[in-house]
Amino acid sequence: MDSQDILGPAITIPPSRTPAEMACVYASNIISSIHAAQRLDSRGKPTVKVTITTGKGKFDAIVPSGASKGDYEALELRDGDPAFYGGNGVTKAVYNVEHVIGPALIEQKFDVRTDLSKIDEFMRKLDGTKEKSNLGANAILGVSMACARAAAAARDEPLYEFLRQQTGVTPNGYTLPVPFFNVLNGGAHSGNTMAFQEFMIAPVGAKSITQAVQMGSEVYQELKNVIKKQFGGAATGIGDEGGFAPPIRHPAEALDLLTTAVKNAGYEGKVKFGIDPAASEFFRKDVYDIGFKSERPEPLSRKDFMGLYNKLLKDYPIVLLEDPFAQDDWETWKEFNKTCPVELVGDDLLATNIERLALAKEHEACNSMLLKINQIGTISEAIAAAQKAYSYGWRVFVSHRSGETTDDFIADLAVGVGAGHLKSGSPCRGERVVKYNRLMDIEDEIAHRRGGHVYAGEKLSA
Ligand code: PGA
Ligand code: ZN
């Protein structure tokens, strides 16, 4: 029996909606309440959670937080009261959402379906500073993320599809990103003496994100065995992003461990490497001190440091270098970029900020942008930065923060902006794997319902 039998004879539906119906559609697209609360991130530090309500339901977002923050990032507002979470409380940011942004935004009656850019611009003006230091980028971003979710719901679309339409630069259908798993943690993310912050494995030879996750996980487990054999079980503890942090010091030691793990897992040639030294952390005047975490300094001149990278690039299958130099060391970036054979990503260098991107373009300093939503503080500005990077012919690499949450927003963002690669830590720890799990869900959904998607693979782009 089809529905016509139940409903009886067909009735003519008027071509346009009645005023009452219109009011109902409208109500489903406007914000009726905005709330915020202080919750914890993966390091156990406070962060901001925002919940907005429209006629379509409630939409949450939780904001991430970095440890090796760049100087050009938007401001993360912390209370600074040492007696409360050691100064890390975010009750001021929570207050700003509840009592400043919330009431002002609700009064504007924006249509979330179409007005994300207007909402973000309104919050920027309400804050009135370049760095979002009045209201806090953590307050503003929480609202922006939750509004993006409400917008997707108002359009009856998944979040990645809404973000794809906002970006408007992904003509080749859907591209699932190559996951860069950060499996060895150093720098500001662990207690060992390794200066370089991240050593990542990238399953570029997989056929799908699901297979890439399998490869990443298998190599990760092999790496644990290799470390245990070489350094003992106590060395298999993990750092902030879920990677191991064994007592190693030199980058070549880390890459040797990865090489053995990849070989043992049977993925030689299919799993390549990426490195994020986060070099701003150990740039001292004119030298890079790769011994900065030990009692034995090991300062390298710019020339010697470039030489170290060139040797690593020669000896190992590295496909990406992120922040190999400090955020203001333009000359070295520029010099290295002239002959760099791999993707050269600006993180602290660019801070997801189009003004920094323009400077980097002027210097010809890099060929890729790391996209971190809390560096800039709104979703529309993050998308604008991605569009700008593409207009320069660069790649876009979507990233989590070392202080993460179980919010999986960036998985949808990576597909939405067609980034072709994403980093979300190791294939371990809930706040990391939630992004990889979401990407596998998206892959399944696209395969079953939308058709036509590809895994970025060696291209690392859409
Ligand atoms: P952060 O580290 O979140 O601590 O800044 C991540 C990165 O540098 O890419
Ligand atoms: Zn980085």
Coordinates of C-alpha atoms and ligand atoms in Angstrom, one line a residue:
M1 CA 0.0 0.0 0.0
D2 CA 1.5 3.4 -0.9
S3 CA 0.9 6.6 1.0
Q4 CA -1.7 7.7 -1.6
D5 CA -4.0 4.9 -0.4
I6 CA -3.8 6.0 3.2
L7 CA -4.3 9.7 2.4
G8 CA -7.2 9.3 0.0
P9 CA -7.6 11.3 -3.2
A10 CA -4.7 13.6 -4.1
I11 CA -5.1 17.2 -2.9
T12 CA -3.5 20.2 -4.6
I13 CA -0.7 21.7 -2.6
P14 CA -0.5 25.5 -2.9
P15 CA 2.7 26.6 -4.7
S16 CA 3.9 28.8 -1.8
R17 CA 3.9 28.2 1.9
T18 CA 1.3 29.9 4.1
P19 CA 2.5 32.6 6.5
A20 CA 2.1 30.1 9.4
E21 CA 4.3 27.6 7.5
M22 CA 6.8 30.3 6.7
A23 CA 7.0 31.3 10.3
C24 CA 7.6 27.6 11.2
V25 CA 10.4 27.3 8.6
Y26 CA 11.9 30.5 9.8
A27 CA 11.8 29.5 13.4
S28 CA 13.7 26.3 12.6
N29 CA 16.5 28.5 11.2
I30 CA 16.9 31.1 13.9
I31 CA 18.7 30.8 17.2
S32 CA 16.5 30.7 20.3
S33 CA 19.2 30.2 22.9
I34 CA 22.9 30.1 23.3
H35 CA 24.6 28.6 26.4
A36 CA 28.2 27.9 27.4
A37 CA 29.9 25.8 30.1
Q38 CA 33.4 25.1 31.3
R39 CA 34.4 21.5 30.5
L40 CA 37.8 19.7 30.3
D41 CA 40.1 19.1 27.3
S42 CA 42.3 16.0 26.8
R43 CA 45.1 17.5 29.0
G44 CA 42.6 18.0 31.8
K45 CA 42.6 21.7 31.4
P46 CA 39.3 23.8 31.2
T47 CA 37.9 24.6 27.8
V48 CA 34.7 26.1 26.4
K49 CA 31.6 24.1 25.4
V50 CA 28.8 25.9 23.6
T51 CA 25.2 24.8 22.9
I52 CA 22.9 26.7 20.6
T53 CA 19.3 25.9 20.1
T54 CA 17.2 26.4 16.9
G55 CA 13.8 25.0 15.9
K56 CA 15.8 22.0 14.5
G57 CA 17.3 21.1 17.9
K58 CA 20.4 21.6 20.1
F59 CA 23.9 21.9 18.6
D60 CA 27.1 21.5 20.6
A61 CA 30.7 22.4 20.0
I62 CA 33.8 22.1 22.3
V63 CA 36.9 24.2 21.6
P64 CA 40.5 22.7 21.4
S65 CA 43.7 24.3 22.7
G66 CA 47.3 24.2 21.7
A67 CA 50.6 23.9 23.7
S68 CA 53.1 25.1 21.2
K69 CA 51.1 28.1 20.3
G70 CA 52.3 30.6 17.6
D71 CA 52.7 34.3 18.3
Y72 CA 50.2 35.2 15.6
E73 CA 47.2 33.1 16.9
A74 CA 43.9 34.7 18.0
L75 CA 43.7 35.0 21.8
E76 CA 42.5 32.2 23.9
L77 CA 40.9 33.9 27.0
R78 CA 41.9 32.3 30.3
D79 CA 40.9 33.6 33.7
G80 CA 44.4 33.9 35.1
D81 CA 43.4 33.2 38.7
P82 CA 46.1 30.9 40.1
A83 CA 43.7 29.6 42.7
F84 CA 41.4 28.2 40.1
Y85 CA 42.7 25.5 37.7
G86 CA 46.2 27.1 38.0
G87 CA 45.0 30.2 36.1
N88 CA 43.6 28.1 33.2
G89 CA 39.9 28.6 34.0
V90 CA 37.7 29.8 31.1
T91 CA 34.8 31.3 33.1
K92 CA 35.3 34.7 31.5
A93 CA 35.0 33.2 28.1
V94 CA 31.9 31.2 29.2
Y95 CA 30.4 34.5 30.6
N96 CA 31.1 36.2 27.3
V97 CA 29.1 33.6 25.4
E98 CA 26.2 33.6 27.9
H99 CA 25.9 37.3 28.6
V100 CA 27.5 39.2 25.7
I101 CA 27.6 37.2 22.4
G102 CA 24.4 35.1 23.1
P103 CA 21.9 37.9 23.8
A104 CA 23.3 40.1 21.0
L105 CA 23.3 37.3 18.4
I106 CA 19.8 36.2 19.3
E107 CA 18.5 39.7 18.8
Q108 CA 19.8 39.8 15.3
K109 CA 17.6 36.9 14.2
F110 CA 20.1 35.6 11.7
D111 CA 19.1 32.8 9.5
V112 CA 21.6 30.1 10.4
R113 CA 20.9 28.3 7.1
T114 CA 22.5 31.1 5.1
D115 CA 24.2 33.5 7.5
L116 CA 27.3 31.9 9.0
S117 CA 29.6 34.5 7.5
K118 CA 27.4 37.3 8.8
I119 CA 27.2 35.7 12.3
D120 CA 31.0 35.4 12.4
E121 CA 31.4 39.0 11.2
F122 CA 29.0 40.2 13.8
M123 CA 31.0 38.5 16.5
R124 CA 34.2 39.9 15.2
K125 CA 32.7 43.4 15.3
L126 CA 31.3 42.8 18.8
D127 CA 34.7 41.9 20.0
G128 CA 36.4 44.8 18.2
T129 CA 40.0 43.6 18.3
K130 CA 42.2 41.9 15.7
E131 CA 43.2 39.1 18.1
K132 CA 39.6 38.6 19.5
S133 CA 41.1 39.4 22.8
N134 CA 38.0 41.1 24.3
L135 CA 35.6 38.2 24.1
G136 CA 38.2 35.5 23.5
A137 CA 38.7 33.4 20.4
N138 CA 37.7 30.3 22.5
A139 CA 34.3 31.9 23.2
I140 CA 33.7 33.1 19.6
L141 CA 34.9 29.8 18.0
G142 CA 32.5 27.7 20.1
V143 CA 29.6 29.7 18.8
S144 CA 30.8 29.6 15.2
M145 CA 31.2 25.8 15.3
A146 CA 27.8 25.3 16.8
C147 CA 26.2 27.6 14.3
A148 CA 27.8 25.7 11.4
R149 CA 26.3 22.5 12.8
A150 CA 22.9 24.2 13.1
A151 CA 23.2 25.5 9.5
A152 CA 23.9 21.9 8.2
A153 CA 20.8 20.7 10.1
A154 CA 18.7 23.5 8.8
R155 CA 19.6 22.4 5.3
D156 CA 19.1 18.7 6.1
E157 CA 22.7 18.1 5.1
P158 CA 25.7 16.5 6.8
L159 CA 28.2 19.1 8.2
Y160 CA 30.9 18.2 5.6
E161 CA 28.4 19.0 2.8
F162 CA 27.5 22.4 4.3
L163 CA 31.2 23.2 4.7
R164 CA 31.9 22.1 1.1
Q165 CA 29.3 24.5 -0.2
Q166 CA 30.7 27.3 2.0
T167 CA 34.1 26.6 0.5
G168 CA 33.0 26.2 -3.1
V169 CA 36.4 25.1 -4.3
T170 CA 36.0 21.4 -4.5
P171 CA 34.7 20.6 -7.9
N172 CA 36.0 17.0 -7.9
G173 CA 33.3 15.6 -5.7
Y174 CA 34.4 14.3 -2.3
T175 CA 38.0 13.7 -1.3
L176 CA 38.8 11.7 1.8
P177 CA 42.0 12.9 3.4
V178 CA 45.2 11.0 4.0
P179 CA 45.5 10.7 7.8
F180 CA 48.9 11.7 9.2
F181 CA 49.2 9.8 12.5
N182 CA 51.6 11.4 15.0
V183 CA 53.1 8.3 16.5
L184 CA 56.2 9.7 18.1
N185 CA 55.8 12.7 20.4
G186 CA 58.5 15.1 21.4
G187 CA 58.9 18.9 21.9
A188 CA 56.3 20.5 24.1
H189 CA 54.1 17.4 23.9
S190 CA 56.2 15.0 25.9
G191 CA 58.8 14.6 28.7
N192 CA 61.6 13.0 26.6
T193 CA 64.7 14.8 25.2
M194 CA 63.5 14.9 21.6
A195 CA 63.4 18.5 20.4
F196 CA 61.2 17.7 17.3
Q197 CA 57.6 17.7 18.3
E198 CA 55.9 15.3 15.9
F199 CA 56.9 12.3 13.7
M200 CA 53.9 11.2 11.6
I201 CA 53.1 8.2 9.5
A202 CA 51.0 8.8 6.4
P203 CA 49.4 5.7 4.6
V204 CA 49.5 7.3 1.2
G205 CA 49.4 3.9 -0.5
A206 CA 46.0 3.0 0.9
K207 CA 42.9 2.8 -1.2
S208 CA 40.5 4.3 1.3
I209 CA 40.5 6.1 4.6
T210 CA 39.3 2.8 6.2
Q211 CA 42.3 1.0 4.9
A212 CA 44.6 3.9 5.8
V213 CA 43.3 3.7 9.4
Q214 CA 44.1 0.0 9.5
M215 CA 47.6 0.5 8.2
G216 CA 48.2 3.3 10.7
S217 CA 46.9 1.3 13.6
E218 CA 49.0 -1.8 12.6
V219 CA 52.2 0.3 12.2
Y220 CA 51.5 2.0 15.6
Q221 CA 51.2 -1.4 17.3
E222 CA 54.4 -2.6 15.6
L223 CA 56.1 0.6 16.8
K224 CA 55.1 -0.2 20.4
N225 CA 56.8 -3.7 20.0
V226 CA 59.9 -2.1 18.5
I227 CA 60.2 0.5 21.3
K228 CA 59.6 -2.1 24.0
K229 CA 62.3 -4.3 22.6
Q230 CA 64.8 -1.5 22.3
F231 CA 64.1 0.5 25.5
G232 CA 61.9 -1.7 27.7
G233 CA 58.2 -1.6 28.5
A234 CA 58.4 1.7 30.6
A235 CA 59.3 3.5 27.4
T236 CA 56.0 2.8 25.8
G237 CA 54.1 5.6 27.7
I238 CA 52.5 8.1 25.4
G239 CA 52.6 11.9 24.9
D240 CA 49.8 14.5 24.5
E241 CA 48.8 13.4 21.1
G242 CA 48.8 9.6 21.8
G243 CA 52.2 9.0 20.2
F244 CA 55.0 7.2 22.0
A245 CA 57.7 9.2 23.7
P246 CA 60.8 7.0 24.1
P247 CA 64.1 8.3 25.4
I248 CA 65.5 9.4 22.0
R249 CA 67.1 12.7 21.0
H250 CA 68.1 12.8 17.4
P251 CA 65.5 12.9 14.6
A252 CA 67.2 10.1 12.7
E253 CA 66.7 7.8 15.7
A254 CA 62.9 8.5 15.5
L255 CA 62.8 7.9 11.8
D256 CA 64.8 4.6 12.2
L257 CA 62.1 3.4 14.7
L258 CA 59.4 4.3 12.2
T259 CA 61.2 2.6 9.3
T260 CA 61.5 -0.6 11.3
A261 CA 57.8 -0.5 12.4
V262 CA 56.6 0.1 8.8
K263 CA 58.8 -2.7 7.6
N264 CA 57.6 -5.1 10.3
A265 CA 53.9 -4.3 9.5
G266 CA 54.6 -5.0 5.8
Y267 CA 53.8 -1.5 4.4
E268 CA 57.1 -0.4 3.0
G269 CA 56.5 2.1 0.2
K270 CA 52.9 2.5 1.2
V271 CA 53.4 4.4 4.4
K272 CA 55.5 7.6 4.2
F273 CA 56.6 10.1 6.9
G274 CA 55.8 13.7 7.9
I275 CA 57.7 15.8 10.5
D276 CA 56.6 18.8 12.6
P277 CA 59.6 20.0 14.6
A278 CA 57.6 23.1 15.7
A279 CA 60.9 24.9 15.4
S280 CA 59.7 28.2 17.0
E281 CA 60.0 26.4 20.3
F282 CA 63.8 26.0 20.1
F283 CA 64.9 28.9 18.0
R284 CA 67.3 31.0 20.2
K285 CA 68.5 34.2 18.6
D286 CA 70.3 32.9 15.5
V287 CA 70.5 29.2 16.2
Y288 CA 68.2 26.2 16.5
D289 CA 69.0 24.3 19.7
I290 CA 67.9 20.7 19.2
G291 CA 69.2 19.9 22.6
F292 CA 66.9 22.4 24.3
K293 CA 65.1 19.7 26.3
S294 CA 68.3 18.2 27.8
E295 CA 71.2 19.5 29.8
R296 CA 73.4 19.4 26.8
P297 CA 72.6 22.2 24.3
E298 CA 73.1 21.4 20.6
P299 CA 72.8 24.7 18.7
L300 CA 72.8 24.5 15.0
S301 CA 73.3 27.5 12.6
R302 CA 70.6 28.1 10.0
K303 CA 72.9 26.6 7.4
D304 CA 73.6 23.4 9.4
F305 CA 69.9 23.1 10.3
M306 CA 68.9 23.2 6.7
G307 CA 71.6 20.6 6.0
L308 CA 70.1 18.4 8.7
Y309 CA 66.7 18.5 6.9
N310 CA 68.3 17.8 3.5
K311 CA 70.0 14.7 4.9
L312 CA 66.8 13.5 6.5
L313 CA 64.9 14.1 3.2
K314 CA 67.6 12.1 1.4
D315 CA 67.6 9.2 3.8
Y316 CA 63.9 8.6 4.6
P317 CA 60.6 8.6 2.7
I318 CA 59.5 12.0 4.0
V319 CA 56.6 13.7 2.1
L320 CA 55.9 16.7 4.4
L321 CA 57.8 19.1 6.7
E322 CA 55.8 21.5 8.9
D323 CA 57.3 24.5 10.7
P324 CA 60.9 23.4 10.1
F325 CA 61.9 27.0 11.0
A326 CA 60.7 29.6 13.4
Q327 CA 57.7 31.8 12.8
D328 CA 59.7 35.0 12.0
D329 CA 62.8 33.4 10.4
W330 CA 61.5 34.4 6.9
E331 CA 65.0 34.3 5.3
T332 CA 65.5 30.6 6.1
W333 CA 62.0 29.6 5.1
K334 CA 62.5 31.4 1.8
E335 CA 65.9 29.9 1.2
F336 CA 64.8 26.4 2.0
N337 CA 61.6 26.6 -0.1
K338 CA 63.7 27.3 -3.3
T339 CA 64.8 23.7 -3.5
C340 CA 62.5 21.9 -1.1
P341 CA 61.3 18.8 -2.8
V342 CA 58.4 18.0 -0.5
E343 CA 55.3 19.8 1.0
L344 CA 56.4 22.7 3.2
V345 CA 53.7 23.6 5.7
G346 CA 53.3 26.8 7.6
D347 CA 51.7 26.4 11.0
D348 CA 53.0 29.0 13.5
L349 CA 54.2 30.8 10.4
L350 CA 50.7 31.4 9.0
A351 CA 48.4 31.0 12.0
T352 CA 45.5 30.3 9.6
N353 CA 45.4 34.1 9.1
I354 CA 45.1 35.5 5.6
E355 CA 47.4 38.5 6.4
R356 CA 50.2 36.1 7.4
L357 CA 49.4 34.0 4.3
A358 CA 49.9 37.1 2.1
L359 CA 53.2 37.8 3.8
A360 CA 54.3 34.2 3.2
K361 CA 53.3 34.4 -0.4
E362 CA 55.3 37.6 -0.8
H363 CA 58.4 35.8 0.6
E364 CA 57.6 32.6 -1.3
A365 CA 58.2 30.9 2.1
C366 CA 56.1 27.7 1.9
N367 CA 53.7 25.8 -0.3
S368 CA 51.0 24.6 2.2
M369 CA 48.9 26.0 5.0
L370 CA 48.1 24.2 8.2
L371 CA 44.5 24.9 9.1
K372 CA 43.7 25.1 12.8
I373 CA 40.3 26.6 13.5
N374 CA 41.2 28.1 16.9
Q375 CA 44.2 29.9 15.5
I376 CA 41.8 32.3 13.8
G377 CA 38.6 31.8 15.8
T378 CA 35.7 31.6 13.3
I379 CA 34.8 28.9 10.8
S380 CA 34.2 31.4 8.0
E381 CA 37.7 33.0 8.4
A382 CA 39.2 29.5 8.5
I383 CA 37.5 28.7 5.2
A384 CA 38.6 32.0 3.7
A385 CA 42.2 31.1 4.7
A386 CA 41.8 27.8 2.9
Q387 CA 40.4 29.5 -0.2
K388 CA 43.3 32.0 -0.1
A389 CA 45.9 29.1 0.2
Y390 CA 44.3 27.4 -2.8
S391 CA 44.4 30.6 -4.8
Y392 CA 48.2 30.6 -4.3
G393 CA 48.4 27.1 -5.6
W394 CA 49.2 25.7 -2.1
R395 CA 47.9 22.7 -0.3
V396 CA 45.8 22.8 2.8
F397 CA 46.5 20.4 5.8
V398 CA 43.7 20.3 8.4
S399 CA 44.9 19.9 12.0
H400 CA 43.7 19.2 15.6
R401 CA 45.4 20.8 18.6
S402 CA 47.5 19.0 21.2
G403 CA 44.8 19.8 23.8
E404 CA 41.8 18.2 22.0
T405 CA 38.2 17.2 22.9
T406 CA 35.8 14.5 21.6
D407 CA 34.4 17.0 19.2
D408 CA 34.9 15.6 15.7
F409 CA 34.3 18.9 13.7
I410 CA 37.6 18.9 11.9
A411 CA 36.9 15.5 10.2
D412 CA 33.9 17.1 8.4
L413 CA 36.0 20.2 7.8
A414 CA 38.8 18.3 6.1
V415 CA 36.3 16.7 3.7
G416 CA 34.4 20.0 3.3
V417 CA 37.4 22.1 2.3
G418 CA 38.8 19.2 0.2
A419 CA 42.1 19.3 2.1
G420 CA 43.4 15.9 1.0
H421 CA 45.2 15.4 4.3
L422 CA 44.6 15.8 8.0
K423 CA 46.5 15.3 11.3
S424 CA 44.7 14.2 14.4
G425 CA 47.4 12.5 16.5
S426 CA 48.0 8.8 16.8
P427 CA 45.4 6.0 16.2
C428 CA 44.9 5.9 20.0
R429 CA 43.1 8.0 22.6
G430 CA 39.4 8.9 22.3
E431 CA 39.9 12.6 21.4
R432 CA 42.2 11.5 18.5
V433 CA 40.4 8.5 17.1
V434 CA 37.0 10.2 17.2
K435 CA 38.1 12.2 14.1
Y436 CA 39.4 9.1 12.3
N437 CA 36.2 7.2 13.2
R438 CA 34.1 10.1 11.8
L439 CA 36.1 10.0 8.6
M440 CA 35.3 6.3 8.1
D441 CA 31.7 7.1 8.8
I442 CA 31.7 9.8 6.1
E443 CA 33.4 7.4 3.7
D444 CA 30.7 4.8 4.3
E445 CA 27.9 7.4 3.9
I446 CA 29.3 8.9 0.7
A447 CA 29.9 5.4 -0.8
H448 CA 26.3 4.3 0.0
R449 CA 24.3 7.5 -0.6
R450 CA 26.2 10.0 -2.6
G451 CA 28.5 8.0 -4.8
G452 CA 31.7 9.4 -6.3
H453 CA 34.5 9.9 -3.8
V454 CA 38.2 9.4 -3.8
Y455 CA 41.0 8.9 -1.3
A456 CA 43.6 11.6 -1.8
G457 CA 46.6 9.1 -1.6
E458 CA 50.0 10.3 -2.9
K459 CA 48.5 13.6 -4.1
L460 CA 47.6 14.8 -0.6
S461 CA 45.0 17.0 -2.3
A462 CA 41.6 17.0 -3.9
Ligands
PGA1 P1 49.8 22.5 19.4 O1 50.6 21.5 18.5 O2 48.4 22.2 19.3 O3 50.4 22.2 20.7 O4 50.1 23.9 18.9 C1 50.2 21.1 17.2 C2 51.1 21.6 16.1 O5 52.1 22.3 16.4 O6 50.9 21.3 14.9
ZN2 ZN 52.7 22.5 14.0

